XYZ file of C-alpha atoms in Angstrom:
508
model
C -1.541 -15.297 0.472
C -5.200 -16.229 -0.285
C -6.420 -15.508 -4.265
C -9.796 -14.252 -4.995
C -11.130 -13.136 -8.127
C -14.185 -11.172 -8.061
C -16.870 -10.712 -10.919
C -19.581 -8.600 -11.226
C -22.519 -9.053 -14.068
C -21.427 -7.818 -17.046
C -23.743 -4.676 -18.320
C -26.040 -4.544 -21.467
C -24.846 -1.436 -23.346
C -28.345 -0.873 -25.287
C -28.850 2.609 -23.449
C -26.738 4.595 -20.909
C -26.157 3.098 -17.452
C -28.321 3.719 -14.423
C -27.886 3.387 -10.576
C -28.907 -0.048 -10.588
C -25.361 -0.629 -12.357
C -23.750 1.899 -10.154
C -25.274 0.236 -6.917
C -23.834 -3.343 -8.051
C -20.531 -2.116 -9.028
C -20.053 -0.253 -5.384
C -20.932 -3.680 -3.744
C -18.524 -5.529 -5.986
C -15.358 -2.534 -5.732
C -16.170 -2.713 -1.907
C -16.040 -6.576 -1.686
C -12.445 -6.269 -3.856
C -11.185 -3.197 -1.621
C -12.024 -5.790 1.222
C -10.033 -8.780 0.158
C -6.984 -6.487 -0.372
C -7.043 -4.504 2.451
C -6.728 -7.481 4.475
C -3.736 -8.797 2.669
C -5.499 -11.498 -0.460
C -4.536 -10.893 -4.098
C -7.791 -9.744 -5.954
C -8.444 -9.898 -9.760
C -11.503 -7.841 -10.346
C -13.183 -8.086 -13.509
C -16.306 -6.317 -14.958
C -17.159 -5.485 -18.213
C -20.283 -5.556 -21.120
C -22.475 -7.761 -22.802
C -22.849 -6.615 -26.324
C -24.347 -9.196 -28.154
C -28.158 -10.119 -28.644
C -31.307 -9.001 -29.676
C -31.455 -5.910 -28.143
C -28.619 -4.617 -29.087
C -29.339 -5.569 -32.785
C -32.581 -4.306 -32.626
C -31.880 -1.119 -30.676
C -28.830 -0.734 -33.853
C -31.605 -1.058 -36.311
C -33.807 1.385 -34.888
C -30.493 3.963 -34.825
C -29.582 3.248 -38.436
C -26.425 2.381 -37.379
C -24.407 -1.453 -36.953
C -24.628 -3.437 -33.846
C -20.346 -2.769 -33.813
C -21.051 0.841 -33.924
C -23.432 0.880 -31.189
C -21.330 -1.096 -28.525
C -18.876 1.234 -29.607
C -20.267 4.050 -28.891
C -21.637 2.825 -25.373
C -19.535 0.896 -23.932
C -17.432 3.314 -22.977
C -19.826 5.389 -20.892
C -20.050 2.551 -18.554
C -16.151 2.380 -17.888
C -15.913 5.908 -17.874
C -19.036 6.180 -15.229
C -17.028 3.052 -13.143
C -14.017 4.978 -13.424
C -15.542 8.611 -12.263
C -16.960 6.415 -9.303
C -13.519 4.703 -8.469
C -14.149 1.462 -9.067
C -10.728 -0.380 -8.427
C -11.213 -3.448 -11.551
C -8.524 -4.885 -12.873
C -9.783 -5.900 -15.879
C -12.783 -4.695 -17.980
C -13.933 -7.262 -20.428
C -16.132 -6.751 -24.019
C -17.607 -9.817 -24.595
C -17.880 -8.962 -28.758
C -13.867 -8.840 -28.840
C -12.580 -11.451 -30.918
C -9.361 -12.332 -29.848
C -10.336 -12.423 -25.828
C -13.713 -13.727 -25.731
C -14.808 -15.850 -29.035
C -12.500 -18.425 -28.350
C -12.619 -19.820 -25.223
C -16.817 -19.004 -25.818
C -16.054 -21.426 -29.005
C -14.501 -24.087 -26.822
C -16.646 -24.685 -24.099
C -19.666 -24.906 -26.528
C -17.493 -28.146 -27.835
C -16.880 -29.479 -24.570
C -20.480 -29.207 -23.834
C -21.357 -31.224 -26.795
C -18.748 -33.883 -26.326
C -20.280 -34.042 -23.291
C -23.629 -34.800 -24.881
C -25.293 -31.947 -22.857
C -26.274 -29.843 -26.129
C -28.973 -30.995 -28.364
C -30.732 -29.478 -31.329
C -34.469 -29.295 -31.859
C -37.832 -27.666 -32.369
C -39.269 -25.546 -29.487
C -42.284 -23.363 -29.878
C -42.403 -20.685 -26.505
C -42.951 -17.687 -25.084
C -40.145 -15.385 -25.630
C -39.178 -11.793 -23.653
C -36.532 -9.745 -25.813
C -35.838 -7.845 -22.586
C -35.183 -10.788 -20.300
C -33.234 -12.425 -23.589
C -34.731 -15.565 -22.354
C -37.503 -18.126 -23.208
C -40.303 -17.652 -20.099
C -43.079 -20.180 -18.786
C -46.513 -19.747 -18.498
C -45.838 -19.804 -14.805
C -42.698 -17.036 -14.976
C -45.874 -14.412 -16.201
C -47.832 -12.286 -13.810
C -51.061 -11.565 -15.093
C -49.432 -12.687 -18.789
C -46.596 -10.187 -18.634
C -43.016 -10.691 -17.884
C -42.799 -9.349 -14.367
C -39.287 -7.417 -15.123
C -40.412 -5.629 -18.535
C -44.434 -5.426 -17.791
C -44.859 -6.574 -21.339
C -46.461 -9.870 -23.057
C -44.102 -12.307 -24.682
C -43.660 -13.103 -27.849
C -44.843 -16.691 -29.674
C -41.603 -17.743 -30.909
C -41.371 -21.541 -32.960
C -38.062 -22.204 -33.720
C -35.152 -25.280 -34.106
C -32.284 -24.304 -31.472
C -29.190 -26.033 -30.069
C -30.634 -26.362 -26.177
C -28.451 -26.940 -23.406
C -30.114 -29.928 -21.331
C -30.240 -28.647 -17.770
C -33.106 -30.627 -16.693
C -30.578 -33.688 -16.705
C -28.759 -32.209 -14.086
C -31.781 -31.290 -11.671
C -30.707 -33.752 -8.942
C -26.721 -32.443 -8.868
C -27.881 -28.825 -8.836
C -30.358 -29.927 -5.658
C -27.660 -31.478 -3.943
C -25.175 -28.474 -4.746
C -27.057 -26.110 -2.912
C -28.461 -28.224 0.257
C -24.832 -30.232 0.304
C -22.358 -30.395 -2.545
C -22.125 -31.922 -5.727
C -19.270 -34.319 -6.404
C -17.134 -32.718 -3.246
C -17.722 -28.882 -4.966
C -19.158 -26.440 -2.237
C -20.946 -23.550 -3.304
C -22.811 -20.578 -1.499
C -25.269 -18.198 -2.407
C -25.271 -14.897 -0.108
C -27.651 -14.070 1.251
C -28.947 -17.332 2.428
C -32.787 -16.713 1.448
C -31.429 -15.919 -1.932
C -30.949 -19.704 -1.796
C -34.178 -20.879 -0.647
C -35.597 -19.330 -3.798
C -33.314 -21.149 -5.921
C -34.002 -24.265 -4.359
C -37.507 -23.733 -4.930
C -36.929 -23.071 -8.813
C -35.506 -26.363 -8.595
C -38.609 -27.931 -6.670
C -40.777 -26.510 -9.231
C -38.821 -28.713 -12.274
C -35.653 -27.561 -14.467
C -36.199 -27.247 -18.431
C -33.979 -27.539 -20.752
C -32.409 -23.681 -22.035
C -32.336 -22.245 -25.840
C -28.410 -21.466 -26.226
C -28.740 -20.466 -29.750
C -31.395 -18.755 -31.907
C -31.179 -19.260 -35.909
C -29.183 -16.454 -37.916
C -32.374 -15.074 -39.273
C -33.032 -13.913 -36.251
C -30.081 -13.478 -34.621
C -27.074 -12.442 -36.494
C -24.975 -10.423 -33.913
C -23.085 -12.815 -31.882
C -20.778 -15.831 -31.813
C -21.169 -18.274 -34.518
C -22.171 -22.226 -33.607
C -19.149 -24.339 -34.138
C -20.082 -26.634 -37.070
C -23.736 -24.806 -37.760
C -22.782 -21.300 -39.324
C -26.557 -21.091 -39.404
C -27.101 -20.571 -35.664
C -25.809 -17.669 -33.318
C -24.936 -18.699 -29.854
C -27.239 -16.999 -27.550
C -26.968 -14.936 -24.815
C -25.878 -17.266 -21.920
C -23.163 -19.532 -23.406
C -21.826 -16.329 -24.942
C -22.102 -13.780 -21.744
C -21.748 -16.008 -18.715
C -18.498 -17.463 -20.437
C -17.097 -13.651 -19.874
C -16.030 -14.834 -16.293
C -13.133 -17.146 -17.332
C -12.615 -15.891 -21.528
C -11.587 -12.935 -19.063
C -8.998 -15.101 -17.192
C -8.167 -16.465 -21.043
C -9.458 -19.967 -20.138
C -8.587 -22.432 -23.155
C -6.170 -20.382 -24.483
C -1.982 -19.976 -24.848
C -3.131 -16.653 -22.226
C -4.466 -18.656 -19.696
C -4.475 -16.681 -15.904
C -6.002 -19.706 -14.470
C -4.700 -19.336 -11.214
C -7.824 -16.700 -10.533
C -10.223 -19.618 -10.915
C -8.327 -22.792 -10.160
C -6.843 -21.483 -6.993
C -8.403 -18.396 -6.261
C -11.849 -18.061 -4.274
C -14.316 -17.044 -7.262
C -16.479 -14.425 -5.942
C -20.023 -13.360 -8.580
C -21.653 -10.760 -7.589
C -25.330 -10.000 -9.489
C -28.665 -8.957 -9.246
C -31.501 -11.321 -7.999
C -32.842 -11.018 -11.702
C -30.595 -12.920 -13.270
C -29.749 -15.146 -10.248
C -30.944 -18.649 -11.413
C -28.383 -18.275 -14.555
C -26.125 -17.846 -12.409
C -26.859 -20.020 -9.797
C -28.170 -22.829 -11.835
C -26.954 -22.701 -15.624
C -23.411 -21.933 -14.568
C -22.451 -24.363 -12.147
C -24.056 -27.054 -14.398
C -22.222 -25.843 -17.914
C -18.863 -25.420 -15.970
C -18.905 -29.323 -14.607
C -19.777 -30.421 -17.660
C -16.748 -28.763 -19.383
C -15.161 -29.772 -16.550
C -13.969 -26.564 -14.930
C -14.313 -26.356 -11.048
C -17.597 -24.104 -10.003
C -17.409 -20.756 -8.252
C -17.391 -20.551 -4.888
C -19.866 -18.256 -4.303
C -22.829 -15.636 -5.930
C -23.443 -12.647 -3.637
C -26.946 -11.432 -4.135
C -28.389 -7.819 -4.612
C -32.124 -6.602 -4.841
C -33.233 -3.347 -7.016
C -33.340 0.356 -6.624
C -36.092 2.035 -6.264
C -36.652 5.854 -6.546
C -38.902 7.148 -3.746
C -40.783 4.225 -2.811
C -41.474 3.189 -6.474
C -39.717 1.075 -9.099
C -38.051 3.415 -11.527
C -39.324 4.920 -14.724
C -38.601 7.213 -17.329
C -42.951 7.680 -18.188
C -43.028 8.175 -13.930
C -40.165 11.032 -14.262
C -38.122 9.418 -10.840
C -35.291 7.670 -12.810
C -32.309 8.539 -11.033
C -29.349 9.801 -13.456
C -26.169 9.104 -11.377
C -24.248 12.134 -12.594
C -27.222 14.312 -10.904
C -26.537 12.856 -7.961
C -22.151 13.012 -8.311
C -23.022 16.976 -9.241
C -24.748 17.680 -6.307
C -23.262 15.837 -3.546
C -19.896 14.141 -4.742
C -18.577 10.830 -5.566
C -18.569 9.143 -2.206
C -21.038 10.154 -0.522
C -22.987 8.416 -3.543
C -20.470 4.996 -2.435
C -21.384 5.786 0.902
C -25.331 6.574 0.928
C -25.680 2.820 -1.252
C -23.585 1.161 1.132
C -25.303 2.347 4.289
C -28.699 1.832 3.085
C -29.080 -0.966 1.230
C -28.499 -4.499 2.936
C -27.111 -6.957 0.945
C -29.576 -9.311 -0.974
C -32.507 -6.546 -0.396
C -34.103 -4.145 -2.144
C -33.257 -0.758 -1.551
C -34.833 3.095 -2.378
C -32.804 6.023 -3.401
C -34.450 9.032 -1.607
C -33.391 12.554 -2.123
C -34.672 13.167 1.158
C -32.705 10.690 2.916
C -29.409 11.255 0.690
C -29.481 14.845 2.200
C -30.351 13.917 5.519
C -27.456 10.894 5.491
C -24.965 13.770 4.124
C -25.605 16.244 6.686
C -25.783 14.073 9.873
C -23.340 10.973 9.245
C -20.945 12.402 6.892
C -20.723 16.772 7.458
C -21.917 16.872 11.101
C -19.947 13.348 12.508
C -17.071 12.926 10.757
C -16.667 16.220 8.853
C -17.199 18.339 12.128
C -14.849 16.067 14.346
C -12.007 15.962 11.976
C -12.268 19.911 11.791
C -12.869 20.474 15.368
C -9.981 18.147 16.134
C -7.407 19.605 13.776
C -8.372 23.169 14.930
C -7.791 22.631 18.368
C -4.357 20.733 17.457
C -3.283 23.786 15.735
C -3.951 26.062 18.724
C -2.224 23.766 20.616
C 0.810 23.302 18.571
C 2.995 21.040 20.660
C 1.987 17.709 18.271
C 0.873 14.772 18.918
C 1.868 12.003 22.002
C 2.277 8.446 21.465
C 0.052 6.445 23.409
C 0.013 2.746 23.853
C -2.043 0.128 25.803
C -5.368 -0.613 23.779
C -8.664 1.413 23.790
C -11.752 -0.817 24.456
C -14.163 0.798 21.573
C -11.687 1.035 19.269
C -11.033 -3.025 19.794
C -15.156 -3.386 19.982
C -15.953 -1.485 16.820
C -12.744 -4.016 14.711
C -14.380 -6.641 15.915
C -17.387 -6.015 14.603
C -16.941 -4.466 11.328
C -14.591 -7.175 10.239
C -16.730 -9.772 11.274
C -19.260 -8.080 9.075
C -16.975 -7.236 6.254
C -15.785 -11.224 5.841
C -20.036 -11.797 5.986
C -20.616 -8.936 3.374
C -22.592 -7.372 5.683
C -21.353 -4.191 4.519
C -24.665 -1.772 5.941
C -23.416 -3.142 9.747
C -20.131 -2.222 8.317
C -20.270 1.079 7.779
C -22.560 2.268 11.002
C -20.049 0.136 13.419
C -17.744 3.101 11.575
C -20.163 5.713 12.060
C -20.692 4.745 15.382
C -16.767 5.619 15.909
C -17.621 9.359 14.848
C -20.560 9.764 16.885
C -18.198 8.375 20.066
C -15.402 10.665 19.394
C -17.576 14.270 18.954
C -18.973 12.751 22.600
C -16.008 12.328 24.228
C -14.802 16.092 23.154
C -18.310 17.364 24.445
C -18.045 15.348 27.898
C -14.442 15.986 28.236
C -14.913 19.595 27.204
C -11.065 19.252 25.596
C -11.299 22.920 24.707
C -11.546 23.921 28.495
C -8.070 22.026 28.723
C -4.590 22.847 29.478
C -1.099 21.642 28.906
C -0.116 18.088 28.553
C -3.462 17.009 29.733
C -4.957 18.590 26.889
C -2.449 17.869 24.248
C -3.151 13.768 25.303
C -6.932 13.680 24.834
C -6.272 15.724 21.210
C -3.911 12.768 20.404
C -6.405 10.146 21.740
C -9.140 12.108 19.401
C -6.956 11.849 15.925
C -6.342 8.060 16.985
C -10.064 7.942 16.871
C -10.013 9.457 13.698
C -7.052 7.669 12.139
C -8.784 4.307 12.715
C -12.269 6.082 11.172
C -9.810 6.616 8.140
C -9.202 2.900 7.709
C -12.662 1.764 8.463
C -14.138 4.033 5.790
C -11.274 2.744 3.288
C -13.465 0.276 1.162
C -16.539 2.719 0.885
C -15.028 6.195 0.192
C -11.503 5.508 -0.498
C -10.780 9.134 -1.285
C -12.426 10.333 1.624
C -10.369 8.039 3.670
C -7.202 9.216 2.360
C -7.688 13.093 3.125
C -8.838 12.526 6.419
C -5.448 10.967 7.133
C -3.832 13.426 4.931
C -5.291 15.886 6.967
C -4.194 14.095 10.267
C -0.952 13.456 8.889
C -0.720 9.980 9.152
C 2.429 8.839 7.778
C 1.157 6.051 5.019
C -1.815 8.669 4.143
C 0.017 8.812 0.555
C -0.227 4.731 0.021
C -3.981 4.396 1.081
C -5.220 4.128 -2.492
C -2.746 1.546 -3.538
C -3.743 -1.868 -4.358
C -1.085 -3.350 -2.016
C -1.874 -1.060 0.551
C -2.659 -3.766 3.967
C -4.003 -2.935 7.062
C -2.229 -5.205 8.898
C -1.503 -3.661 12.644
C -2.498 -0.570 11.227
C -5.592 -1.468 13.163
C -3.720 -1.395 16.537
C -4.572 1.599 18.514
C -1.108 3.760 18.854
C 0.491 2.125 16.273
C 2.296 4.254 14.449
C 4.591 5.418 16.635
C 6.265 8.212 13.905
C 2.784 9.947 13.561
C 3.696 13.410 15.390
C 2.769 16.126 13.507
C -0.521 16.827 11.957
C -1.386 18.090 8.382
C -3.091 20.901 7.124
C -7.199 21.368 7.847
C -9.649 22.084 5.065
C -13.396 21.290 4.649
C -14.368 17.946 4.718
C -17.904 17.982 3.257
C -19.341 21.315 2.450
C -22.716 22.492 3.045
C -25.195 21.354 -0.053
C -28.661 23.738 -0.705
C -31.704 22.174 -0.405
């Protein structure tokens, strides 16, 4: 049995989260669903970031501490992962003590044993939303692209962490591999742009800021003066998590396991670059790979509270329901690309892909079954499409091609309220009747599994509805599909269950 352990960026609890972390969370719970379904063990691991500037200064602003503040918002963002069934295993705070600090504390010392951390003056151009140190040449028009505000002058003596020593090995890691270490970025243009950070020359990174300035965070070891800074500390989260370094250790989720990050194209040199470069200096092995998202935008244009379009992902939940939220970011978004969140096109997806295809042909189905009333018959051989569409959708599930994915699915729907139409089942008699019905909740059956990793609830009452006979076990994280996928498979599956309303009509 293959190991994977998939990551997702941990999330900056300064304010509430949005549907940029809802979008990356989907992607990462779809990825996990994935891996088990087809028979790996997953570990799946997200979490927060709660030290740092902002946080300190957003704590100031409040009157309150920095302690209180993660405190109080942390838990909206597992409580929002949870509403949205997000399958983790393990949810991760990096300001806990006993988890995180110490393996944090001892790969800062391997680091410096390895003589890639130095201390010394740096005067630069700081953004407190990025949390990072920018070039003249990371500015547009003298503003940091992300925030649309100037940086600030900062002079200051930090520990830096000397990346630029490590510019050939990071070249050859992502055109060949670095000391026998493979490593891919998804999608592949996602790596073409980090090669070209590369071509355009590596600095050396602030890991630490003095306590003045920082005092919310994990101490230096041996300089009580500095506070580590924010990617030591938070990129760390991915193995203090598996309690690297310590008597807790879970290291067969990294050593053995296929390590799976999956982040936004904003933080993607980190990632990409600081990472694999701190890890083989501490000498851990590197992930295996970083799978790439873009942004959300809100009709058209990037989202903003001044322009009124920020999409609150409760609004959306209310209105039209848990997964067709999983399903509407799935479908439209490719991986690695931006994507837009239309109301528009939400409605329009709901109505045509999800009420009229599957809704209507799971209803139409089970109402004709219950006229009937003789069952279901077992059929056998193999059915061409059905073979055609598992082809295809697992090839683009192992690619994380997950849009393809899902329409391969939908194209199942669309098939089966044809065939009804052309066969005109309801114009039928007898056993010839009672056969195509069968063949029709086969179609549907298999839809079931398909739609598993997207809308995982959805999936399971269309089979309870059918009454497939593991329709109880979908949701389980040792549920397999195995030769579930085989067309007449379950050979028990006689009787169907009882019909209710799939998707209900939503006012404009």
């Amino acid at each position: 049995m293959k190991r994977q352990y998939v990551t997702t960026a941990i999330d900056y609890p300064n304010a509430a989260p949005h549907m940029g972390h809802v979008l990356e969370k989907v992607l990462a719970d779809v990825t996990a669903r994935w891996f088990r379904l087809r028979g790996d063990a997953v570990r799946f691991q997200i979490g927060t970031d709660e030290h740092g500037i902002k946080i300190q200064q957003t704590a100031e602003k409040e009157g309150i501490s920095p302690k209180e503040l993660v405190d109080r918002n942390a838990p909206l963002f597992q409580k929002l992962y949870d509403t949205i069934h997000i399958s983790y295993d393990h949810f991760i705070r990096t300001s806990g003590q006993e988890e995180h600090w110490p393996t944090v504390v001892e790969l800062w010392k391997r680091l410096k044993k390895a003589g890639m951390l130095e201390k010394k003056s740096y005067t630069g151009l700081y953004c407190s939303g990025c949390e990072r140190f920018m070039t003249k040449r990371d500015l547009v028009d003298g503003k940091c692209p992300n925030h649309q505000t100037a940086p600030q002058e900062v002079k200051e003596e930090n520990w830096f962490f000397l990346l630029s020593k490590d510019t050939e090995n990071l070249r050859k890691l992502l055109t060949a591999n670095w000391d026998k270490e493979e490593y891919r970025i998804v999608p592949d243009f996602r790596a073409q742009e980090t090669l070209s950070l590369i071509e355009q020359g590596l600095e050396d990174v602030s890991f630490s800021r003095p306590k003045t300035s920082l005092s919310w965070g994990v101490p230096v070891p041996d300089d009580e003066d500095q506070t580590m800074y924010v990617w030591c500390d938070a990129l760390t989260n991915y193995i203090s998590g598996l309690g690297y370094f310590t008597d807790h250790e879970q290291r067969e989720f990294w050593d053995s396991a296929e390590v799976t990050h999956v982040i936004g194209k904003d933080i993607a040199r980190f990632h990409a670059l600081y990472w694999p470069s701190m890890l083989h200096h501490a000498d851990v092995r590197i992930p295996d790979r970083l799978l790439i998202h873009g942004f959300l935008t809100s009709e058209g244009e990037k989202m903003s509270k001044s322009l009124g379009n920020v999409v609150v992902p409760s609004e959306v939940i209310e209105k039209y329901g848990i997964d067709p939220l999983r399903f509407y970011l799935s479908h439209e978004i490719p991986i690695g690309r931006d994507g837009d969140f239309s109301w528009d096109r939400m409605k329009k997806l709901f109505d045509s892909k999800l009420r009229n295809d599957t809704g209507n042909l799971l209803n139409r189905v089970l109402v004709l079954l219950q006229k009937e009333g003789s069952g279901l018959v077992s059929l056998s051989g193999n059915d061409p499409l059905i073979k055609d569409v598992w082809d295809k959708y697992q090839k683009s599930m192992n690619e994380f091609d997950y849009s393809n994915a899902i329409q391969s699915a939908m194209t199942l729907a669309t098939a089966g309220n044809q065939y009804i139409d052309i066969k005109k089942v309801w114009t039928l008699k007898g056993e010839e009747k009672n056969v195509e019905l069968s063949v029709l909740a086969e179609y549907l059956r298999h839809i079931s599994l398909l739609l598993l990793p997207f809308m995982p609830e959805t999936a399971q009452r269309i089979s309870q509805q059918l009454g497939v006979p593991y329709a109880e076990e979908m949701l389980q994280k040792d549920f397999v599909i195995g030769d579930k996928k085989e067309w007449g498979s379950q050979k028990d599956w006689k009787r169907i269950g009882e019909p209710e309303i799939l998707f209900a009509p939503i006012d404009s």
